[in-house]
PDB file of N, CA and C in Angstrom:
ATOM      1  N   MET A   1       0.862  -1.169   0.000  1.00 56.00           N
ATOM      2  CA  MET A   1      -0.008  -0.009  -0.007  1.00 56.00           C
ATOM      3  C   MET A   1       0.909   1.223   0.005  1.00 56.00           C
ATOM      4  N   GLU A   2       0.598   2.168  -0.865  1.00 55.00           N
ATOM      5  CA  GLU A   2       1.349   3.398  -0.938  1.00 55.00           C
ATOM      6  C   GLU A   2       0.644   4.483  -0.169  1.00 55.00           C
ATOM      7  N   LEU A   3       1.375   5.214   0.633  1.00 55.00           N
ATOM      8  CA  LEU A   3       0.807   6.319   1.410  1.00 55.00           C
ATOM      9  C   LEU A   3       1.570   7.587   1.020  1.00 55.00           C
ATOM     10  N   PRO A   4       1.169   8.216  -0.131  1.00 57.00           N
ATOM     11  CA  PRO A   4       1.985   9.287  -0.692  1.00 57.00           C
ATOM     12  C   PRO A   4       1.788  10.665  -0.058  1.00 57.00           C
ATOM     13  N   HIS A   5       0.814  10.860   0.782  1.00 57.00           N
ATOM     14  CA  HIS A   5       0.492  12.190   1.275  1.00 57.00           C
ATOM     15  C   HIS A   5       1.382  12.601   2.420  1.00 57.00           C
ATOM     16  N   LYS A   6       2.150  13.675   2.213  1.00 58.00           N
ATOM     17  CA  LYS A   6       2.984  14.252   3.251  1.00 58.00           C
ATOM     18  C   LYS A   6       2.756  15.764   3.208  1.00 58.00           C
ATOM     19  N   PRO A   7       2.831  16.525   4.241  1.00 55.00           N
ATOM     20  CA  PRO A   7       3.041  16.045   5.601  1.00 55.00           C
ATOM     21  C   PRO A   7       1.786  15.374   6.125  1.00 55.00           C
ATOM     22  N   TYR A   8       1.993  14.518   7.081  1.00 59.00           N
ATOM     23  CA  TYR A   8       0.878  13.769   7.674  1.00 59.00           C
ATOM     24  C   TYR A   8       0.103  14.724   8.600  1.00 59.00           C
ATOM     25  N   GLY A   9      -1.175  14.689   8.487  1.00 65.00           N
ATOM     26  CA  GLY A   9      -2.027  15.535   9.307  1.00 65.00           C
ATOM     27  C   GLY A   9      -2.297  14.855  10.659  1.00 65.00           C
ATOM     28  N   LYS A  10      -3.248  15.394  11.348  1.00 72.00           N
ATOM     29  CA  LYS A  10      -3.663  14.822  12.628  1.00 72.00           C
ATOM     30  C   LYS A  10      -4.278  13.460  12.390  1.00 72.00           C
ATOM     31  N   ILE A  11      -4.060  12.562  13.319  1.00 76.00           N
ATOM     32  CA  ILE A  11      -4.734  11.265  13.264  1.00 76.00           C
ATOM     33  C   ILE A  11      -5.502  11.069  14.564  1.00 76.00           C
ATOM     34  N   ASP A  12      -6.521  10.246  14.481  1.00 82.00           N
ATOM     35  CA  ASP A  12      -7.357   9.989  15.648  1.00 82.00           C
ATOM     36  C   ASP A  12      -6.576   9.154  16.689  1.00 82.00           C
ATOM     37  N   PRO A  13      -6.964   9.185  17.944  1.00 87.00           N
ATOM     38  CA  PRO A  13      -6.376   8.283  18.907  1.00 87.00           C
ATOM     39  C   PRO A  13      -6.701   6.830  18.523  1.00 87.00           C
ATOM     40  N   PRO A  14      -5.960   5.880  19.044  1.00 90.00           N
ATOM     41  CA  PRO A  14      -6.247   4.459  18.718  1.00 90.00           C
ATOM     42  C   PRO A  14      -7.686   4.086  19.086  1.00 90.00           C
ATOM     43  N   ILE A  15      -8.248   3.196  18.311  1.00 91.00           N
ATOM     44  CA  ILE A  15      -9.607   2.699  18.572  1.00 91.00           C
ATOM     45  C   ILE A  15      -9.604   1.861  19.853  1.00 91.00           C
ATOM     46  N   LYS A  16     -10.508   2.121  20.751  1.00 90.00           N
ATOM     47  CA  LYS A  16     -10.555   1.436  22.046  1.00 90.00           C
ATOM     48  C   LYS A  16     -11.611   0.327  22.130  1.00 90.00           C
ATOM     49  N   ASP A  17     -12.415   0.149  21.090  1.00 92.00           N
ATOM     50  CA  ASP A  17     -13.438  -0.897  21.127  1.00 92.00           C
ATOM     51  C   ASP A  17     -12.771  -2.286  21.263  1.00 92.00           C
ATOM     52  N   PRO A  18     -13.309  -3.167  22.119  1.00 93.00           N
ATOM     53  CA  PRO A  18     -12.716  -4.485  22.324  1.00 93.00           C
ATOM     54  C   PRO A  18     -12.690  -5.384  21.091  1.00 93.00           C
ATOM     55  N   SER A  19     -13.438  -5.026  20.027  1.00 94.00           N
ATOM     56  CA  SER A  19     -13.401  -5.811  18.799  1.00 94.00           C
ATOM     57  C   SER A  19     -12.095  -5.596  18.029  1.00 94.00           C
ATOM     58  N   PHE A  20     -11.363  -4.533  18.345  1.00 95.00           N
ATOM     59  CA  PHE A  20     -10.149  -4.138  17.639  1.00 95.00           C
ATOM     60  C   PHE A  20      -8.913  -4.461  18.485  1.00 95.00           C
ATOM     61  N   GLN A  21      -7.903  -5.062  17.823  1.00 96.00           N
ATOM     62  CA  GLN A  21      -6.622  -5.286  18.456  1.00 96.00           C
ATOM     63  C   GLN A  21      -5.595  -4.521  17.661  1.00 96.00           C
ATOM     64  N   LEU A  22      -4.893  -3.554  18.289  1.00 95.00           N
ATOM     65  CA  LEU A  22      -3.900  -2.749  17.612  1.00 95.00           C
ATOM     66  C   LEU A  22      -2.664  -3.645  17.322  1.00 95.00           C
ATOM     67  N   LEU A  23      -2.285  -3.732  16.050  1.00 95.00           N
ATOM     68  CA  LEU A  23      -1.131  -4.523  15.649  1.00 95.00           C
ATOM     69  C   LEU A  23       0.133  -3.682  15.485  1.00 95.00           C
ATOM     70  N   PHE A  24      -0.029  -2.500  14.897  1.00 92.00           N
ATOM     71  CA  PHE A  24       1.112  -1.586  14.765  1.00 92.00           C
ATOM     72  C   PHE A  24       0.631  -0.149  14.705  1.00 92.00           C
ATOM     73  N   ASP A  25       1.508   0.726  15.082  1.00 90.00           N
ATOM     74  CA  ASP A  25       1.191   2.172  15.114  1.00 90.00           C
ATOM     75  C   ASP A  25       2.422   2.886  14.528  1.00 90.00           C
ATOM     76  N   GLU A  26       2.484   2.995  13.231  1.00 85.00           N
ATOM     77  CA  GLU A  26       3.584   3.640  12.528  1.00 85.00           C
ATOM     78  C   GLU A  26       3.027   4.781  11.716  1.00 85.00           C
ATOM     79  N   ARG A  27       3.209   5.995  12.227  1.00 78.00           N
ATOM     80  CA  ARG A  27       2.688   7.155  11.535  1.00 78.00           C
ATOM     81  C   ARG A  27       3.088   7.131  10.063  1.00 78.00           C
ATOM     82  N   PRO A  28       2.158   7.248   9.156  1.00 79.00           N
ATOM     83  CA  PRO A  28       0.829   7.799   9.258  1.00 79.00           C
ATOM     84  C   PRO A  28      -0.265   6.750   9.325  1.00 79.00           C
ATOM     85  N   VAL A  29       0.009   5.506   9.621  1.00 86.00           N
ATOM     86  CA  VAL A  29      -1.027   4.471   9.573  1.00 86.00           C
ATOM     87  C   VAL A  29      -0.974   3.576  10.817  1.00 86.00           C
ATOM     88  N   ARG A  30      -2.166   3.161  11.247  1.00 91.00           N
ATOM     89  CA  ARG A  30      -2.276   2.166  12.314  1.00 91.00           C
ATOM     90  C   ARG A  30      -2.937   0.938  11.707  1.00 91.00           C
ATOM     91  N   GLY A  31      -2.510  -0.221  12.151  1.00 95.00           N
ATOM     92  CA  GLY A  31      -3.082  -1.464  11.692  1.00 95.00           C
ATOM     93  C   GLY A  31      -3.763  -2.204  12.846  1.00 95.00           C
ATOM     94  N   TYR A  32      -4.965  -2.690  12.599  1.00 96.00           N
ATOM     95  CA  TYR A  32      -5.747  -3.425  13.575  1.00 96.00           C
ATOM     96  C   TYR A  32      -6.203  -4.766  13.034  1.00 96.00           C
ATOM     97  N   ARG A  33      -6.312  -5.724  13.919  1.00 97.00           N
ATOM     98  CA  ARG A  33      -7.012  -6.960  13.624  1.00 97.00           C
ATOM     99  C   ARG A  33      -8.396  -6.768  14.292  1.00 97.00           C
ATOM    100  N   MET A  34      -9.443  -7.064  13.536  1.00 96.00           N
ATOM    101  CA  MET A  34     -10.800  -6.889  14.092  1.00 96.00           C
ATOM    102  C   MET A  34     -11.498  -8.215  14.012  1.00 96.00           C
ATOM    103  N   THR A  35     -12.208  -8.553  15.102  1.00 96.00           N
ATOM    104  CA  THR A  35     -13.039  -9.746  15.131  1.00 96.00           C
ATOM    105  C   THR A  35     -14.451  -9.246  15.431  1.00 96.00           C
ATOM    106  N   LEU A  36     -15.351  -9.493  14.500  1.00 95.00           N
ATOM    107  CA  LEU A  36     -16.765  -9.094  14.664  1.00 95.00           C
ATOM    108  C   LEU A  36     -17.550 -10.375  14.908  1.00 95.00           C
ATOM    109  N   VAL A  37     -18.062 -10.499  16.118  1.00 94.00           N
ATOM    110  CA  VAL A  37     -18.754 -11.720  16.512  1.00 94.00           C
ATOM    111  C   VAL A  37     -20.073 -11.884  15.745  1.00 94.00           C
ATOM    112  N   ALA A  38     -20.550 -13.104  15.707  1.00 95.00           N
ATOM    113  CA  ALA A  38     -21.782 -13.450  15.004  1.00 95.00           C
ATOM    114  C   ALA A  38     -22.939 -12.601  15.457  1.00 95.00           C
ATOM    115  N   GLY A  39     -23.713 -12.096  14.539  1.00 94.00           N
ATOM    116  CA  GLY A  39     -24.948 -11.316  14.855  1.00 94.00           C
ATOM    117  C   GLY A  39     -24.689  -9.939  15.407  1.00 94.00           C
ATOM    118  N   LYS A  40     -23.447  -9.438  15.329  1.00 94.00           N
ATOM    119  CA  LYS A  40     -23.165  -8.128  15.932  1.00 94.00           C
ATOM    120  C   LYS A  40     -23.045  -7.055  14.885  1.00 94.00           C
ATOM    121  N   SER A  41     -23.489  -5.860  15.240  1.00 95.00           N
ATOM    122  CA  SER A  41     -23.263  -4.652  14.443  1.00 95.00           C
ATOM    123  C   SER A  41     -22.464  -3.697  15.291  1.00 95.00           C
ATOM    124  N   LEU A  42     -21.659  -2.875  14.631  1.00 95.00           N
ATOM    125  CA  LEU A  42     -20.815  -1.913  15.323  1.00 95.00           C
ATOM    126  C   LEU A  42     -20.811  -0.629  14.517  1.00 95.00           C
ATOM    127  N   HIS A  43     -20.970   0.497  15.191  1.00 95.00           N
ATOM    128  CA  HIS A  43     -20.916   1.805  14.560  1.00 95.00           C
ATOM    129  C   HIS A  43     -19.921   2.691  15.298  1.00 95.00           C
ATOM    130  N   LEU A  44     -18.958   3.202  14.533  1.00 93.00           N
ATOM    131  CA  LEU A  44     -17.972   4.133  15.111  1.00 93.00           C
ATOM    132  C   LEU A  44     -18.045   5.444  14.337  1.00 93.00           C
ATOM    133  N   LYS A  45     -17.773   6.546  15.047  1.00 91.00           N
ATOM    134  CA  LYS A  45     -17.831   7.845  14.404  1.00 91.00           C
ATOM    135  C   LYS A  45     -16.753   7.967  13.311  1.00 91.00           C
ATOM    136  N   GLY A  46     -16.895   8.934  12.455  1.00 85.00           N
ATOM    137  CA  GLY A  46     -15.986   9.123  11.362  1.00 85.00           C
ATOM    138  C   GLY A  46     -14.552   9.399  11.843  1.00 85.00           C
ATOM    139  N   SER A  47     -13.610   8.937  11.074  1.00 85.00           N
ATOM    140  CA  SER A  47     -12.194   9.112  11.366  1.00 85.00           C
ATOM    141  C   SER A  47     -11.661  10.322  10.622  1.00 85.00           C
ATOM    142  N   GLN A  48     -10.616  10.940  11.122  1.00 86.00           N
ATOM    143  CA  GLN A  48      -9.994  12.087  10.447  1.00 86.00           C
ATOM    144  C   GLN A  48      -9.201  11.656   9.221  1.00 86.00           C
ATOM    145  N   THR A  49      -8.932  10.372   9.117  1.00 87.00           N
ATOM    146  CA  THR A  49      -8.163   9.822   8.024  1.00 87.00           C
ATOM    147  C   THR A  49      -8.997   8.754   7.286  1.00 87.00           C
ATOM    148  N   PRO A  50      -8.649   8.476   6.047  1.00 91.00           N
ATOM    149  CA  PRO A  50      -9.351   7.368   5.349  1.00 91.00           C
ATOM    150  C   PRO A  50      -9.041   6.047   6.030  1.00 91.00           C
ATOM    151  N   VAL A  51      -9.925   5.070   5.827  1.00 93.00           N
ATOM    152  CA  VAL A  51      -9.752   3.752   6.396  1.00 93.00           C
ATOM    153  C   VAL A  51      -9.921   2.713   5.312  1.00 93.00           C
ATOM    154  N   VAL A  52      -9.067   1.684   5.313  1.00 96.00           N
ATOM    155  CA  VAL A  52      -9.253   0.538   4.418  1.00 96.00           C
ATOM    156  C   VAL A  52      -9.529  -0.673   5.302  1.00 96.00           C
ATOM    157  N   VAL A  53     -10.627  -1.387   4.982  1.00 97.00           N
ATOM    158  CA  VAL A  53     -10.990  -2.594   5.708  1.00 97.00           C
ATOM    159  C   VAL A  53     -10.869  -3.773   4.726  1.00 97.00           C
ATOM    160  N   ILE A  54     -10.149  -4.812   5.169  1.00 97.00           N
ATOM    161  CA  ILE A  54      -9.872  -5.981   4.326  1.00 97.00           C
ATOM    162  C   ILE A  54     -10.360  -7.235   5.024  1.00 97.00           C
ATOM    163  N   ARG A  55     -11.050  -8.078   4.314  1.00 97.00           N
ATOM    164  CA  ARG A  55     -11.508  -9.384   4.834  1.00 97.00           C
ATOM    165  C   ARG A  55     -10.327 -10.321   4.837  1.00 97.00           C
ATOM    166  N   VAL A  56     -10.034 -10.987   5.991  1.00 97.00           N
ATOM    167  CA  VAL A  56      -8.889 -11.866   6.082  1.00 97.00           C
ATOM    168  C   VAL A  56      -9.291 -13.341   6.276  1.00 97.00           C
ATOM    169  N   ASP A  57     -10.572 -13.642   6.159  1.00 94.00           N
ATOM    170  CA  ASP A  57     -11.021 -15.019   6.232  1.00 94.00           C
ATOM    171  C   ASP A  57     -12.179 -15.219   5.249  1.00 94.00           C
ATOM    172  N   ASP A  58     -12.540 -16.472   5.010  1.00 92.00           N
ATOM    173  CA  ASP A  58     -13.703 -16.775   4.202  1.00 92.00           C
ATOM    174  C   ASP A  58     -14.837 -17.175   5.174  1.00 92.00           C
ATOM    175  N   GLY A  59     -16.057 -17.056   4.694  1.00 87.00           N
ATOM    176  CA  GLY A  59     -17.198 -17.429   5.511  1.00 87.00           C
ATOM    177  C   GLY A  59     -18.423 -16.620   5.151  1.00 87.00           C
ATOM    178  N   ASN A  60     -19.251 -16.390   6.145  1.00 89.00           N
ATOM    179  CA  ASN A  60     -20.493 -15.646   5.897  1.00 89.00           C
ATOM    180  C   ASN A  60     -20.187 -14.192   5.530  1.00 89.00           C
ATOM    181  N   GLU A  61     -21.141 -13.580   4.872  1.00 93.00           N
ATOM    182  CA  GLU A  61     -21.001 -12.206   4.400  1.00 93.00           C
ATOM    183  C   GLU A  61     -20.993 -11.234   5.607  1.00 93.00           C
ATOM    184  N   VAL A  62     -20.198 -10.196   5.499  1.00 96.00           N
ATOM    185  CA  VAL A  62     -20.217  -9.090   6.435  1.00 96.00           C
ATOM    186  C   VAL A  62     -20.346  -7.811   5.630  1.00 96.00           C
ATOM    187  N   LYS A  63     -21.065  -6.833   6.152  1.00 97.00           N
ATOM    188  CA  LYS A  63     -21.187  -5.547   5.459  1.00 97.00           C
ATOM    189  C   LYS A  63     -20.378  -4.500   6.218  1.00 97.00           C
ATOM    190  N   VAL A  64     -19.575  -3.784   5.456  1.00 96.00           N
ATOM    191  CA  VAL A  64     -18.752  -2.700   5.999  1.00 96.00           C
ATOM    192  C   VAL A  64     -19.009  -1.487   5.122  1.00 96.00           C
ATOM    193  N   HIS A  65     -19.527  -0.442   5.731  1.00 93.00           N
ATOM    194  CA  HIS A  65     -19.783   0.804   4.965  1.00 93.00           C
ATOM    195  C   HIS A  65     -20.713   0.511   3.781  1.00 93.00           C
ATOM    196  N   ASN A  66     -21.730  -0.312   4.007  1.00 93.00           N
ATOM    197  CA  ASN A  66     -22.739  -0.717   3.012  1.00 93.00           C
ATOM    198  C   ASN A  66     -22.142  -1.519   1.838  1.00 93.00           C
ATOM    199  N   THR A  67     -20.951  -2.074   2.015  1.00 96.00           N
ATOM    200  CA  THR A  67     -20.304  -2.931   1.014  1.00 96.00           C
ATOM    201  C   THR A  67     -20.206  -4.345   1.551  1.00 96.00           C
ATOM    202  N   ALA A  68     -20.655  -5.339   0.787  1.00 96.00           N
ATOM    203  CA  ALA A  68     -20.573  -6.724   1.233  1.00 96.00           C
ATOM    204  C   ALA A  68     -19.166  -7.260   0.994  1.00 96.00           C
ATOM    205  N   LEU A  69     -18.575  -7.778   2.041  1.00 97.00           N
ATOM    206  CA  LEU A  69     -17.279  -8.462   1.941  1.00 97.00           C
ATOM    207  C   LEU A  69     -17.581  -9.950   2.140  1.00 97.00           C
ATOM    208  N   ARG A  70     -17.370 -10.739   1.081  1.00 94.00           N
ATOM    209  CA  ARG A  70     -17.770 -12.151   1.114  1.00 94.00           C
ATOM    210  C   ARG A  70     -16.619 -13.138   1.236  1.00 94.00           C
ATOM    211  N   LYS A  71     -15.434 -12.758   0.736  1.00 95.00           N
ATOM    212  CA  LYS A  71     -14.343 -13.709   0.767  1.00 95.00           C
ATOM    213  C   LYS A  71     -13.017 -13.029   1.142  1.00 95.00           C
ATOM    214  N   LYS A  72     -12.059 -13.828   1.501  1.00 96.00           N
ATOM    215  CA  LYS A  72     -10.728 -13.329   1.843  1.00 96.00           C
ATOM    216  C   LYS A  72     -10.181 -12.456   0.721  1.00 96.00           C
ATOM    217  N   GLY A  73      -9.707 -11.274   1.107  1.00 96.00           N
ATOM    218  CA  GLY A  73      -9.136 -10.338   0.150  1.00 96.00           C
ATOM    219  C   GLY A  73     -10.106  -9.258  -0.289  1.00 96.00           C
ATOM    220  N   ASP A  74     -11.407  -9.440  -0.088  1.00 97.00           N
ATOM    221  CA  ASP A  74     -12.341  -8.367  -0.388  1.00 97.00           C
ATOM    222  C   ASP A  74     -12.057  -7.152   0.511  1.00 97.00           C
ATOM    223  N   TYR A  75     -12.188  -5.965  -0.009  1.00 97.00           N
ATOM    224  CA  TYR A  75     -11.853  -4.782   0.784  1.00 97.00           C
ATOM    225  C   TYR A  75     -12.781  -3.638   0.443  1.00 97.00           C
ATOM    226  N   VAL A  76     -12.774  -2.621   1.296  1.00 97.00           N
ATOM    227  CA  VAL A  76     -13.538  -1.408   1.049  1.00 97.00           C
ATOM    228  C   VAL A  76     -12.707  -0.221   1.535  1.00 97.00           C
ATOM    229  N   PHE A  77     -12.713   0.861   0.756  1.00 96.00           N
ATOM    230  CA  PHE A  77     -12.056   2.114   1.131  1.00 96.00           C
ATOM    231  C   PHE A  77     -13.126   3.028   1.722  1.00 96.00           C
ATOM    232  N   ILE A  78     -12.858   3.587   2.868  1.00 95.00           N
ATOM    233  CA  ILE A  78     -13.813   4.479   3.526  1.00 95.00           C
ATOM    234  C   ILE A  78     -13.189   5.858   3.642  1.00 95.00           C
ATOM    235  N   PRO A  79     -13.772   6.852   2.989  1.00 94.00           N
ATOM    236  CA  PRO A  79     -13.163   8.180   2.994  1.00 94.00           C
ATOM    237  C   PRO A  79     -13.125   8.812   4.408  1.00 94.00           C
ATOM    238  N   ALA A  80     -12.180   9.702   4.622  1.00 91.00           N
ATOM    239  CA  ALA A  80     -12.090  10.424   5.887  1.00 91.00           C
ATOM    240  C   ALA A  80     -13.402  11.079   6.215  1.00 91.00           C
ATOM    241  N   GLY A  81     -13.801  11.071   7.460  1.00 91.00           N
ATOM    242  CA  GLY A  81     -15.020  11.687   7.924  1.00 91.00           C
ATOM    243  C   GLY A  81     -16.264  10.815   7.851  1.00 91.00           C
ATOM    244  N   SER A  82     -16.173   9.696   7.127  1.00 94.00           N
ATOM    245  CA  SER A  82     -17.332   8.800   7.021  1.00 94.00           C
ATOM    246  C   SER A  82     -17.412   7.877   8.234  1.00 94.00           C
ATOM    247  N   PRO A  83     -18.614   7.619   8.746  1.00 93.00           N
ATOM    248  CA  PRO A  83     -18.734   6.694   9.872  1.00 93.00           C
ATOM    249  C   PRO A  83     -18.311   5.284   9.460  1.00 93.00           C
ATOM    250  N   LEU A  84     -17.861   4.511  10.444  1.00 93.00           N
ATOM    251  CA  LEU A  84     -17.470   3.143  10.224  1.00 93.00           C
ATOM    252  C   LEU A  84     -18.605   2.254  10.707  1.00 93.00           C
ATOM    253  N   ASP A  85     -19.268   1.613   9.773  1.00 96.00           N
ATOM    254  CA  ASP A  85     -20.410   0.717  10.097  1.00 96.00           C
ATOM    255  C   ASP A  85     -20.052  -0.681   9.716  1.00 96.00           C
ATOM    256  N   PHE A  86     -20.203  -1.621  10.680  1.00 97.00           N
ATOM    257  CA  PHE A  86     -19.922  -3.035  10.443  1.00 97.00           C
ATOM    258  C   PHE A  86     -21.181  -3.819  10.836  1.00 97.00           C
ATOM    259  N   GLN A  87     -21.575  -4.795   9.992  1.00 97.00           N
ATOM    260  CA  GLN A  87     -22.732  -5.632  10.293  1.00 97.00           C
ATOM    261  C   GLN A  87     -22.394  -7.063   9.956  1.00 97.00           C
ATOM    262  N   ASN A  88     -22.499  -7.932  10.949  1.00 96.00           N
ATOM    263  CA  ASN A  88     -22.299  -9.370  10.785  1.00 96.00           C
ATOM    264  C   ASN A  88     -23.601 -10.039  11.182  1.00 96.00           C
ATOM    265  N   GLU A  89     -24.417 -10.369  10.203  1.00 91.00           N
ATOM    266  CA  GLU A  89     -25.688 -11.021  10.476  1.00 91.00           C
ATOM    267  C   GLU A  89     -25.601 -12.549  10.403  1.00 91.00           C
ATOM    268  N   GLY A  90     -24.371 -13.048  10.211  1.00 91.00           N
ATOM    269  CA  GLY A  90     -24.188 -14.480  10.055  1.00 91.00           C
ATOM    270  C   GLY A  90     -24.075 -15.197  11.379  1.00 91.00           C
ATOM    271  N   GLN A  91     -23.805 -16.521  11.286  1.00 93.00           N
ATOM    272  CA  GLN A  91     -23.746 -17.404  12.441  1.00 93.00           C
ATOM    273  C   GLN A  91     -22.325 -17.574  12.998  1.00 93.00           C
ATOM    274  N   ALA A  92     -21.289 -16.956  12.358  1.00 94.00           N
ATOM    275  CA  ALA A  92     -19.932 -17.131  12.811  1.00 94.00           C
ATOM    276  C   ALA A  92     -19.201 -15.778  12.870  1.00 94.00           C
ATOM    277  N   GLU A  93     -18.165 -15.689  13.674  1.00 94.00           N
ATOM    278  CA  GLU A  93     -17.402 -14.437  13.734  1.00 94.00           C
ATOM    279  C   GLU A  93     -16.688 -14.222  12.392  1.00 94.00           C
ATOM    280  N   VAL A  94     -16.315 -12.967  12.156  1.00 96.00           N
ATOM    281  CA  VAL A  94     -15.648 -12.552  10.944  1.00 96.00           C
ATOM    282  C   VAL A  94     -14.324 -11.872  11.326  1.00 96.00           C
ATOM    283  N   LYS A  95     -13.255 -12.147  10.600  1.00 96.00           N
ATOM    284  CA  LYS A  95     -11.950 -11.504  10.842  1.00 96.00           C
ATOM    285  C   LYS A  95     -11.669 -10.492   9.770  1.00 96.00           C
ATOM    286  N   LEU A  96     -11.254  -9.288  10.178  1.00 97.00           N
ATOM    287  CA  LEU A  96     -10.964  -8.186   9.274  1.00 97.00           C
ATOM    288  C   LEU A  96      -9.640  -7.527   9.681  1.00 97.00           C
ATOM    289  N   ALA A  97      -8.973  -6.907   8.713  1.00 97.00           N
ATOM    290  CA  ALA A  97      -7.855  -6.033   8.967  1.00 97.00           C
ATOM    291  C   ALA A  97      -8.302  -4.627   8.659  1.00 97.00           C
ATOM    292  N   CYS A  98      -7.923  -3.689   9.539  1.00 96.00           N
ATOM    293  CA  CYS A  98      -8.300  -2.271   9.363  1.00 96.00           C
ATOM    294  C   CYS A  98      -7.044  -1.432   9.376  1.00 96.00           C
ATOM    295  N   LEU A  99      -6.883  -0.617   8.347  1.00 94.00           N
ATOM    296  CA  LEU A  99      -5.745   0.301   8.274  1.00 94.00           C
ATOM    297  C   LEU A  99      -6.315   1.700   8.269  1.00 94.00           C
ATOM    298  N   SER A 100      -5.853   2.508   9.231  1.00 87.00           N
ATOM    299  CA  SER A 100      -6.350   3.873   9.322  1.00 87.00           C
ATOM    300  C   SER A 100      -5.192   4.836   9.582  1.00 87.00           C
TER     301      SER A 100
END
């Protein structure tokens, strides 16, 4: 992934929701592993930076920012300021990577 924008602006504090595990924090990007349990929805306020969410497992469909992620490698780009909406209506947890 190329991050060509310099200088780096302000970034939000790390996400504190228990569904997110911070993997690295290297300005200008943070990487998280996210586990969204079966039947759960999650809504977070908009971020000051764009966010990329990538599906890292196969299984039931999950919706992120109104985009269906069905298989490993599916991703969605969420522009800065847009809310982060996650919906797992399936019977199993879903694993995602989030870069913000």
